[in-house]
């Protein structure tokens, strides 16, 4: 595995979803990010993400439902599978988090933030935490998040 090339401009969106809510939010992030032509946007289910996907992205968006006050197991599994090997190559990359929850979401957010702090990733946007059914408003927020991240990458801010 090689270290990240400076020319890498990949926005990696990792998601897990059981009943479709997080899936829809992650698609909205993808749509927003795709508005910036100079950035490659990759949206992958957490279970299919490998170490190279993490190493070769510049910016990472984790989209997770909250299950039992925590991130989805598939997101945790991704971190478990990759942490030791990729951690040295992750420092300084940018991240943002999107949470779909029933009525809370803070447990999922905090658990992900703790691990990303261990990776030494840099939080560059406030999280989107959405409770309840997906609404047009949260779809717009997620599109905006994706576009803002991609624009920041395009202009070399992240
Ligand atoms: C097994 C399970 C556990 C859940 N636990 C929580 C929880 O602890 N806190 C919360 O706010 N919502 C909880 N929910 C609700 C989900 O977070 C919410 O429905 C979310 O939108 C599901 O996203 P998904 O459609 O992408 O799977 C839970 C749902 C399931 C199925």
JSON list of C-alpha atoms and ligand atoms in Angstrom, two decimals:
[
{"chain": "A", "resi": 1, "resn": "UNK", "atom": "CA", "xyz": [0.00, 0.00, 0.00]},
{"chain": "A", "resi": 2, "resn": "UNK", "atom": "CA", "xyz": [1.47, 3.36, -0.93]},
{"chain": "A", "resi": 3, "resn": "UNK", "atom": "CA", "xyz": [0.95, 6.62, 0.89]},
{"chain": "A", "resi": 4, "resn": "UNK", "atom": "CA", "xyz": [-1.54, 9.15, -0.38]},
{"chain": "A", "resi": 5, "resn": "UNK", "atom": "CA", "xyz": [-0.41, 11.03, -3.49]},
{"chain": "A", "resi": 6, "resn": "UNK", "atom": "CA", "xyz": [-0.70, 14.78, -3.18]},
{"chain": "A", "resi": 7, "resn": "UNK", "atom": "CA", "xyz": [-2.80, 14.74, -6.35]},
{"chain": "A", "resi": 8, "resn": "UNK", "atom": "CA", "xyz": [-5.48, 12.50, -4.81]},
{"chain": "A", "resi": 9, "resn": "UNK", "atom": "CA", "xyz": [-8.75, 14.40, -4.83]},
{"chain": "A", "resi": 10, "resn": "UNK", "atom": "CA", "xyz": [-11.14, 11.72, -3.74]},
{"chain": "A", "resi": 11, "resn": "UNK", "atom": "CA", "xyz": [-14.09, 12.41, -1.49]},
{"chain": "A", "resi": 12, "resn": "UNK", "atom": "CA", "xyz": [-14.93, 9.05, 0.06]},
{"chain": "A", "resi": 13, "resn": "UNK", "atom": "CA", "xyz": [-18.43, 8.61, 1.47]},
{"chain": "A", "resi": 14, "resn": "UNK", "atom": "CA", "xyz": [-18.79, 5.53, 3.65]},
{"chain": "A", "resi": 15, "resn": "UNK", "atom": "CA", "xyz": [-22.24, 4.48, 4.76]},
{"chain": "A", "resi": 16, "resn": "UNK", "atom": "CA", "xyz": [-24.28, 1.75, 6.31]},
{"chain": "A", "resi": 17, "resn": "UNK", "atom": "CA", "xyz": [-28.05, 1.60, 6.23]},
{"chain": "A", "resi": 18, "resn": "UNK", "atom": "CA", "xyz": [-30.63, -0.96, 7.17]},
{"chain": "A", "resi": 19, "resn": "UNK", "atom": "CA", "xyz": [-33.94, 0.73, 6.38]},
{"chain": "A", "resi": 20, "resn": "UNK", "atom": "CA", "xyz": [-32.69, 3.27, 3.83]},
{"chain": "A", "resi": 21, "resn": "UNK", "atom": "CA", "xyz": [-32.46, 6.55, 5.74]},
{"chain": "A", "resi": 22, "resn": "UNK", "atom": "CA", "xyz": [-28.68, 6.79, 5.92]},
{"chain": "A", "resi": 23, "resn": "UNK", "atom": "CA", "xyz": [-28.49, 5.53, 2.36]},
{"chain": "A", "resi": 24, "resn": "UNK", "atom": "CA", "xyz": [-30.56, 8.51, 1.21]},
{"chain": "A", "resi": 25, "resn": "UNK", "atom": "CA", "xyz": [-28.49, 10.98, 3.21]},
{"chain": "A", "resi": 26, "resn": "UNK", "atom": "CA", "xyz": [-25.26, 9.55, 1.84]},
{"chain": "A", "resi": 27, "resn": "UNK", "atom": "CA", "xyz": [-26.62, 9.80, -1.73]},
{"chain": "A", "resi": 28, "resn": "UNK", "atom": "CA", "xyz": [-27.37, 13.46, -1.10]},
{"chain": "A", "resi": 29, "resn": "UNK", "atom": "CA", "xyz": [-23.78, 14.04, 0.07]},
{"chain": "A", "resi": 30, "resn": "UNK", "atom": "CA", "xyz": [-22.63, 12.30, -3.11]},
{"chain": "A", "resi": 31, "resn": "UNK", "atom": "CA", "xyz": [-24.85, 14.48, -5.33]},
{"chain": "A", "resi": 32, "resn": "UNK", "atom": "CA", "xyz": [-23.53, 17.64, -3.69]},
{"chain": "A", "resi": 33, "resn": "UNK", "atom": "CA", "xyz": [-19.93, 16.52, -3.99]},
{"chain": "A", "resi": 34, "resn": "UNK", "atom": "CA", "xyz": [-20.40, 15.63, -7.66]},
{"chain": "A", "resi": 35, "resn": "UNK", "atom": "CA", "xyz": [-21.21, 19.25, -8.47]},
{"chain": "A", "resi": 36, "resn": "UNK", "atom": "CA", "xyz": [-17.48, 20.00, -8.29]},
{"chain": "A", "resi": 37, "resn": "UNK", "atom": "CA", "xyz": [-15.89, 18.50, -11.38]},
{"chain": "A", "resi": 38, "resn": "UNK", "atom": "CA", "xyz": [-12.29, 18.38, -10.17]},
{"chain": "A", "resi": 39, "resn": "UNK", "atom": "CA", "xyz": [-13.15, 16.01, -7.32]},
{"chain": "A", "resi": 40, "resn": "UNK", "atom": "CA", "xyz": [-13.73, 12.26, -7.58]},
{"chain": "A", "resi": 41, "resn": "UNK", "atom": "CA", "xyz": [-16.64, 11.18, -5.39]},
{"chain": "A", "resi": 42, "resn": "UNK", "atom": "CA", "xyz": [-16.80, 7.56, -4.23]},
{"chain": "A", "resi": 43, "resn": "UNK", "atom": "CA", "xyz": [-19.73, 6.28, -2.15]},
{"chain": "A", "resi": 44, "resn": "UNK", "atom": "CA", "xyz": [-19.21, 2.83, -0.68]},
{"chain": "A", "resi": 45, "resn": "UNK", "atom": "CA", "xyz": [-21.01, 0.60, 1.79]},
{"chain": "A", "resi": 46, "resn": "UNK", "atom": "CA", "xyz": [-18.87, 0.24, 4.89]},
{"chain": "A", "resi": 47, "resn": "UNK", "atom": "CA", "xyz": [-18.71, -3.55, 4.49]},
{"chain": "A", "resi": 48, "resn": "UNK", "atom": "CA", "xyz": [-17.02, -3.18, 1.09]},
{"chain": "A", "resi": 49, "resn": "UNK", "atom": "CA", "xyz": [-14.48, -0.50, 2.09]},
{"chain": "A", "resi": 50, "resn": "UNK", "atom": "CA", "xyz": [-10.87, -1.66, 2.18]},
{"chain": "A", "resi": 51, "resn": "UNK", "atom": "CA", "xyz": [-7.68, -0.13, 3.50]},
{"chain": "A", "resi": 52, "resn": "UNK", "atom": "CA", "xyz": [-6.73, 1.33, 0.10]},
{"chain": "A", "resi": 53, "resn": "UNK", "atom": "CA", "xyz": [-10.01, 3.21, -0.13]},
{"chain": "A", "resi": 54, "resn": "UNK", "atom": "CA", "xyz": [-9.19, 4.97, 3.12]},
{"chain": "A", "resi": 55, "resn": "UNK", "atom": "CA", "xyz": [-5.56, 5.65, 2.31]},
{"chain": "A", "resi": 56, "resn": "UNK", "atom": "CA", "xyz": [-6.33, 7.10, -1.13]},
{"chain": "A", "resi": 57, "resn": "UNK", "atom": "CA", "xyz": [-9.04, 9.53, -0.12]},
{"chain": "A", "resi": 58, "resn": "UNK", "atom": "CA", "xyz": [-8.37, 13.10, 0.83]},
{"chain": "A", "resi": 59, "resn": "UNK", "atom": "CA", "xyz": [-11.67, 13.66, 2.64]},
{"chain": "A", "resi": 60, "resn": "UNK", "atom": "CA", "xyz": [-13.84, 11.12, 4.41]},
{"chain": "A", "resi": 61, "resn": "UNK", "atom": "CA", "xyz": [-17.56, 11.36, 5.19]},
{"chain": "A", "resi": 62, "resn": "UNK", "atom": "CA", "xyz": [-18.91, 8.74, 7.56]},
{"chain": "A", "resi": 63, "resn": "UNK", "atom": "CA", "xyz": [-22.67, 8.27, 7.31]},
{"chain": "A", "resi": 64, "resn": "UNK", "atom": "CA", "xyz": [-24.09, 6.05, 10.04]},
{"chain": "A", "resi": 65, "resn": "UNK", "atom": "CA", "xyz": [-27.40, 5.34, 11.69]},
{"chain": "A", "resi": 66, "resn": "UNK", "atom": "CA", "xyz": [-27.46, 5.29, 15.46]},
{"chain": "A", "resi": 67, "resn": "UNK", "atom": "CA", "xyz": [-28.13, 1.79, 16.72]},
{"chain": "A", "resi": 68, "resn": "UNK", "atom": "CA", "xyz": [-28.36, 1.21, 20.48]},
{"chain": "A", "resi": 69, "resn": "UNK", "atom": "CA", "xyz": [-26.71, 4.51, 21.25]},
{"chain": "A", "resi": 70, "resn": "UNK", "atom": "CA", "xyz": [-23.69, 3.74, 19.08]},
{"chain": "A", "resi": 71, "resn": "UNK", "atom": "CA", "xyz": [-22.50, 3.76, 15.46]},
{"chain": "A", "resi": 72, "resn": "UNK", "atom": "CA", "xyz": [-23.73, 0.95, 13.21]},
{"chain": "A", "resi": 73, "resn": "UNK", "atom": "CA", "xyz": [-21.81, -2.28, 13.69]},
{"chain": "A", "resi": 74, "resn": "UNK", "atom": "CA", "xyz": [-20.66, -2.26, 10.06]},
{"chain": "A", "resi": 75, "resn": "UNK", "atom": "CA", "xyz": [-18.99, 1.12, 10.53]},
{"chain": "A", "resi": 76, "resn": "UNK", "atom": "CA", "xyz": [-17.28, -0.12, 13.70]},
{"chain": "A", "resi": 77, "resn": "UNK", "atom": "CA", "xyz": [-16.20, -3.25, 11.83]},
{"chain": "A", "resi": 78, "resn": "UNK", "atom": "CA", "xyz": [-14.54, -1.07, 9.18]},
{"chain": "A", "resi": 79, "resn": "UNK", "atom": "CA", "xyz": [-12.54, 0.74, 11.85]},
{"chain": "A", "resi": 80, "resn": "UNK", "atom": "CA", "xyz": [-11.65, -2.56, 13.55]},
{"chain": "A", "resi": 81, "resn": "UNK", "atom": "CA", "xyz": [-10.40, -4.05, 10.26]},
{"chain": "A", "resi": 82, "resn": "UNK", "atom": "CA", "xyz": [-8.30, -1.10, 9.20]},
{"chain": "A", "resi": 83, "resn": "UNK", "atom": "CA", "xyz": [-7.22, 0.99, 12.18]},
{"chain": "A", "resi": 84, "resn": "UNK", "atom": "CA", "xyz": [-3.78, -0.42, 12.92]},
{"chain": "A", "resi": 85, "resn": "UNK", "atom": "CA", "xyz": [-2.62, -0.63, 9.30]},
{"chain": "A", "resi": 86, "resn": "UNK", "atom": "CA", "xyz": [-3.92, 2.65, 7.91]},
{"chain": "A", "resi": 87, "resn": "UNK", "atom": "CA", "xyz": [-3.61, 4.95, 10.92]},
{"chain": "A", "resi": 88, "resn": "UNK", "atom": "CA", "xyz": [-0.07, 6.14, 10.05]},
{"chain": "A", "resi": 89, "resn": "UNK", "atom": "CA", "xyz": [-1.33, 7.27, 6.62]},
{"chain": "A", "resi": 90, "resn": "UNK", "atom": "CA", "xyz": [-4.51, 9.03, 7.73]},
{"chain": "A", "resi": 91, "resn": "UNK", "atom": "CA", "xyz": [-3.23, 11.97, 9.74]},
{"chain": "A", "resi": 92, "resn": "UNK", "atom": "CA", "xyz": [-4.43, 15.34, 8.51]},
{"chain": "A", "resi": 93, "resn": "UNK", "atom": "CA", "xyz": [-7.15, 14.16, 6.14]},
{"chain": "A", "resi": 94, "resn": "UNK", "atom": "CA", "xyz": [-10.45, 15.99, 6.48]},
{"chain": "A", "resi": 95, "resn": "UNK", "atom": "CA", "xyz": [-13.66, 14.42, 7.75]},
{"chain": "A", "resi": 96, "resn": "UNK", "atom": "CA", "xyz": [-17.34, 15.08, 8.32]},
{"chain": "A", "resi": 97, "resn": "UNK", "atom": "CA", "xyz": [-20.07, 12.91, 9.85]},
{"chain": "A", "resi": 98, "resn": "UNK", "atom": "CA", "xyz": [-23.74, 12.34, 9.00]},
{"chain": "A", "resi": 99, "resn": "UNK", "atom": "CA", "xyz": [-25.99, 10.53, 11.47]},
{"chain": "A", "resi": 100, "resn": "UNK", "atom": "CA", "xyz": [-29.53, 9.22, 10.96]},
{"chain": "A", "resi": 101, "resn": "UNK", "atom": "CA", "xyz": [-31.28, 8.52, 14.24]},
{"chain": "A", "resi": 102, "resn": "UNK", "atom": "CA", "xyz": [-34.70, 7.92, 15.69]},
{"chain": "A", "resi": 103, "resn": "UNK", "atom": "CA", "xyz": [-34.59, 10.45, 18.51]},
{"chain": "A", "resi": 104, "resn": "UNK", "atom": "CA", "xyz": [-30.98, 11.09, 19.54]},
{"chain": "A", "resi": 105, "resn": "UNK", "atom": "CA", "xyz": [-27.84, 10.39, 17.49]},
{"chain": "A", "resi": 106, "resn": "UNK", "atom": "CA", "xyz": [-25.28, 11.75, 19.94]},
{"chain": "A", "resi": 107, "resn": "UNK", "atom": "CA", "xyz": [-23.94, 8.34, 20.93]},
{"chain": "A", "resi": 108, "resn": "UNK", "atom": "CA", "xyz": [-23.24, 7.43, 17.31]},
{"chain": "A", "resi": 109, "resn": "UNK", "atom": "CA", "xyz": [-21.60, 10.79, 16.68]},
{"chain": "A", "resi": 110, "resn": "UNK", "atom": "CA", "xyz": [-19.36, 10.65, 19.74]},
{"chain": "A", "resi": 111, "resn": "UNK", "atom": "CA", "xyz": [-18.28, 7.08, 19.12]},
{"chain": "A", "resi": 112, "resn": "UNK", "atom": "CA", "xyz": [-17.23, 7.91, 15.54]},
{"chain": "A", "resi": 113, "resn": "UNK", "atom": "CA", "xyz": [-15.52, 11.15, 16.54]},
{"chain": "A", "resi": 114, "resn": "UNK", "atom": "CA", "xyz": [-13.45, 9.33, 19.15]},
{"chain": "A", "resi": 115, "resn": "UNK", "atom": "CA", "xyz": [-12.11, 6.87, 16.61]},
{"chain": "A", "resi": 116, "resn": "UNK", "atom": "CA", "xyz": [-11.46, 9.54, 13.95]},
{"chain": "A", "resi": 117, "resn": "UNK", "atom": "CA", "xyz": [-9.52, 11.51, 16.55]},
{"chain": "A", "resi": 118, "resn": "UNK", "atom": "CA", "xyz": [-7.37, 8.39, 16.96]},
{"chain": "A", "resi": 119, "resn": "UNK", "atom": "CA", "xyz": [-6.80, 8.42, 13.20]},
{"chain": "A", "resi": 120, "resn": "UNK", "atom": "CA", "xyz": [-5.77, 12.10, 13.62]},
{"chain": "A", "resi": 121, "resn": "UNK", "atom": "CA", "xyz": [-8.31, 13.22, 11.06]},
{"chain": "A", "resi": 122, "resn": "UNK", "atom": "CA", "xyz": [-9.36, 16.85, 11.00]},
{"chain": "A", "resi": 123, "resn": "UNK", "atom": "CA", "xyz": [-13.01, 17.84, 11.49]},
{"chain": "A", "resi": 124, "resn": "UNK", "atom": "CA", "xyz": [-13.73, 20.43, 8.82]},
{"chain": "A", "resi": 125, "resn": "UNK", "atom": "CA", "xyz": [-17.53, 20.70, 8.92]},
{"chain": "A", "resi": 126, "resn": "UNK", "atom": "CA", "xyz": [-20.15, 20.41, 11.64]},
{"chain": "A", "resi": 127, "resn": "UNK", "atom": "CA", "xyz": [-21.96, 17.07, 11.68]},
{"chain": "A", "resi": 128, "resn": "UNK", "atom": "CA", "xyz": [-25.43, 16.56, 10.29]},
{"chain": "A", "resi": 129, "resn": "UNK", "atom": "CA", "xyz": [-27.55, 14.71, 12.84]},
{"chain": "A", "resi": 130, "resn": "UNK", "atom": "CA", "xyz": [-31.06, 13.96, 11.67]},
{"chain": "A", "resi": 131, "resn": "UNK", "atom": "CA", "xyz": [-33.80, 12.34, 13.74]},
{"chain": "A", "resi": 132, "resn": "UNK", "atom": "CA", "xyz": [-36.84, 10.73, 12.17]},
{"chain": "A", "resi": 133, "resn": "UNK", "atom": "CA", "xyz": [-37.92, 10.27, 8.58]},
{"chain": "A", "resi": 134, "resn": "UNK", "atom": "CA", "xyz": [-35.80, 11.87, 5.88]},
{"chain": "A", "resi": 135, "resn": "UNK", "atom": "CA", "xyz": [-37.01, 15.33, 4.91]},
{"chain": "A", "resi": 136, "resn": "UNK", "atom": "CA", "xyz": [-36.23, 17.62, 1.96]},
{"chain": "A", "resi": 137, "resn": "UNK", "atom": "CA", "xyz": [-34.45, 19.94, 4.43]},
{"chain": "A", "resi": 138, "resn": "UNK", "atom": "CA", "xyz": [-31.95, 17.32, 5.54]},
{"chain": "A", "resi": 139, "resn": "UNK", "atom": "CA", "xyz": [-31.42, 16.22, 1.96]},
{"chain": "A", "resi": 140, "resn": "UNK", "atom": "CA", "xyz": [-30.48, 19.84, 1.13]},
{"chain": "A", "resi": 141, "resn": "UNK", "atom": "CA", "xyz": [-28.16, 20.02, 4.12]},
{"chain": "A", "resi": 142, "resn": "UNK", "atom": "CA", "xyz": [-26.40, 16.85, 3.04]},
{"chain": "A", "resi": 143, "resn": "UNK", "atom": "CA", "xyz": [-26.08, 18.07, -0.55]},
{"chain": "A", "resi": 144, "resn": "UNK", "atom": "CA", "xyz": [-24.63, 21.30, 0.76]},
{"chain": "A", "resi": 145, "resn": "UNK", "atom": "CA", "xyz": [-22.20, 19.40, 2.97]},
{"chain": "A", "resi": 146, "resn": "UNK", "atom": "CA", "xyz": [-20.98, 17.34, 0.01]},
{"chain": "A", "resi": 147, "resn": "UNK", "atom": "CA", "xyz": [-20.59, 20.40, -2.19]},
{"chain": "A", "resi": 148, "resn": "UNK", "atom": "CA", "xyz": [-18.78, 22.39, 0.50]},
{"chain": "A", "resi": 149, "resn": "UNK", "atom": "CA", "xyz": [-16.33, 19.56, 1.11]},
{"chain": "A", "resi": 150, "resn": "UNK", "atom": "CA", "xyz": [-15.68, 19.07, -2.59]},
{"chain": "A", "resi": 151, "resn": "UNK", "atom": "CA", "xyz": [-15.22, 22.81, -3.16]},
{"chain": "A", "resi": 152, "resn": "UNK", "atom": "CA", "xyz": [-12.77, 22.93, -0.25]},
{"chain": "A", "resi": 153, "resn": "UNK", "atom": "CA", "xyz": [-10.80, 20.10, -1.84]},
{"chain": "A", "resi": 154, "resn": "UNK", "atom": "CA", "xyz": [-10.89, 21.71, -5.26]},
{"chain": "A", "resi": 155, "resn": "UNK", "atom": "CA", "xyz": [-9.44, 24.94, -3.87]},
{"chain": "A", "resi": 156, "resn": "UNK", "atom": "CA", "xyz": [-6.86, 23.10, -1.80]},
{"chain": "A", "resi": 157, "resn": "UNK", "atom": "CA", "xyz": [-8.32, 24.12, 1.57]},
{"chain": "A", "resi": 158, "resn": "UNK", "atom": "CA", "xyz": [-8.59, 20.51, 2.77]},
{"chain": "B", "resi": 1, "resn": "LIG", "atom": "C1", "xyz": [-31.66, -1.95, 16.08]},
{"chain": "B", "resi": 1, "resn": "LIG", "atom": "C2", "xyz": [-31.94, -0.48, 16.11]},
{"chain": "B", "resi": 1, "resn": "LIG", "atom": "C3", "xyz": [-31.47, 0.29, 17.15]},
{"chain": "B", "resi": 1, "resn": "LIG", "atom": "C4", "xyz": [-31.71, 1.66, 17.17]},
{"chain": "B", "resi": 1, "resn": "LIG", "atom": "N1", "xyz": [-31.21, 2.41, 18.20]},
{"chain": "B", "resi": 1, "resn": "LIG", "atom": "C5", "xyz": [-31.41, 3.75, 18.20]},
{"chain": "B", "resi": 1, "resn": "LIG", "atom": "C6", "xyz": [-30.82, 4.56, 19.21]},
{"chain": "B", "resi": 1, "resn": "LIG", "atom": "O1", "xyz": [-30.15, 4.09, 20.11]},
{"chain": "B", "resi": 1, "resn": "LIG", "atom": "N2", "xyz": [-31.04, 5.90, 19.17]},
{"chain": "B", "resi": 1, "resn": "LIG", "atom": "C7", "xyz": [-31.80, 6.50, 18.19]},
{"chain": "B", "resi": 1, "resn": "LIG", "atom": "O2", "xyz": [-31.96, 7.71, 18.20]},
{"chain": "B", "resi": 1, "resn": "LIG", "atom": "N3", "xyz": [-32.35, 5.74, 17.20]},
{"chain": "B", "resi": 1, "resn": "LIG", "atom": "C8", "xyz": [-32.17, 4.40, 17.18]},
{"chain": "B", "resi": 1, "resn": "LIG", "atom": "N4", "xyz": [-32.71, 3.64, 16.17]},
{"chain": "B", "resi": 1, "resn": "LIG", "atom": "C9", "xyz": [-33.42, 4.30, 15.07]},
{"chain": "B", "resi": 1, "resn": "LIG", "atom": "C10", "xyz": [-32.51, 4.49, 13.85]},
{"chain": "B", "resi": 1, "resn": "LIG", "atom": "O3", "xyz": [-31.33, 5.17, 14.20]},
{"chain": "B", "resi": 1, "resn": "LIG", "atom": "C11", "xyz": [-33.22, 5.30, 12.75]},
{"chain": "B", "resi": 1, "resn": "LIG", "atom": "O4", "xyz": [-34.40, 4.64, 12.38]},
{"chain": "B", "resi": 1, "resn": "LIG", "atom": "C12", "xyz": [-32.33, 5.51, 11.54]},
{"chain": "B", "resi": 1, "resn": "LIG", "atom": "O5", "xyz": [-32.96, 6.43, 10.68]},
{"chain": "B", "resi": 1, "resn": "LIG", "atom": "C13", "xyz": [-32.11, 4.21, 10.80]},
{"chain": "B", "resi": 1, "resn": "LIG", "atom": "O6", "xyz": [-31.26, 4.45, 9.71]},
{"chain": "B", "resi": 1, "resn": "LIG", "atom": "P1", "xyz": [-31.22, 3.44, 8.48]},
{"chain": "B", "resi": 1, "resn": "LIG", "atom": "O7", "xyz": [-32.57, 3.53, 7.81]},
{"chain": "B", "resi": 1, "resn": "LIG", "atom": "O8", "xyz": [-30.14, 3.98, 7.61]},
{"chain": "B", "resi": 1, "resn": "LIG", "atom": "O9", "xyz": [-30.93, 2.08, 9.01]},
{"chain": "B", "resi": 1, "resn": "LIG", "atom": "C14", "xyz": [-32.48, 2.27, 16.13]},
{"chain": "B", "resi": 1, "resn": "LIG", "atom": "C15", "xyz": [-32.97, 1.46, 15.10]},
{"chain": "B", "resi": 1, "resn": "LIG", "atom": "C16", "xyz": [-32.70, 0.10, 15.07]},
{"chain": "B", "resi": 1, "resn": "LIG", "atom": "C17", "xyz": [-33.21, -0.73, 13.93]}
]
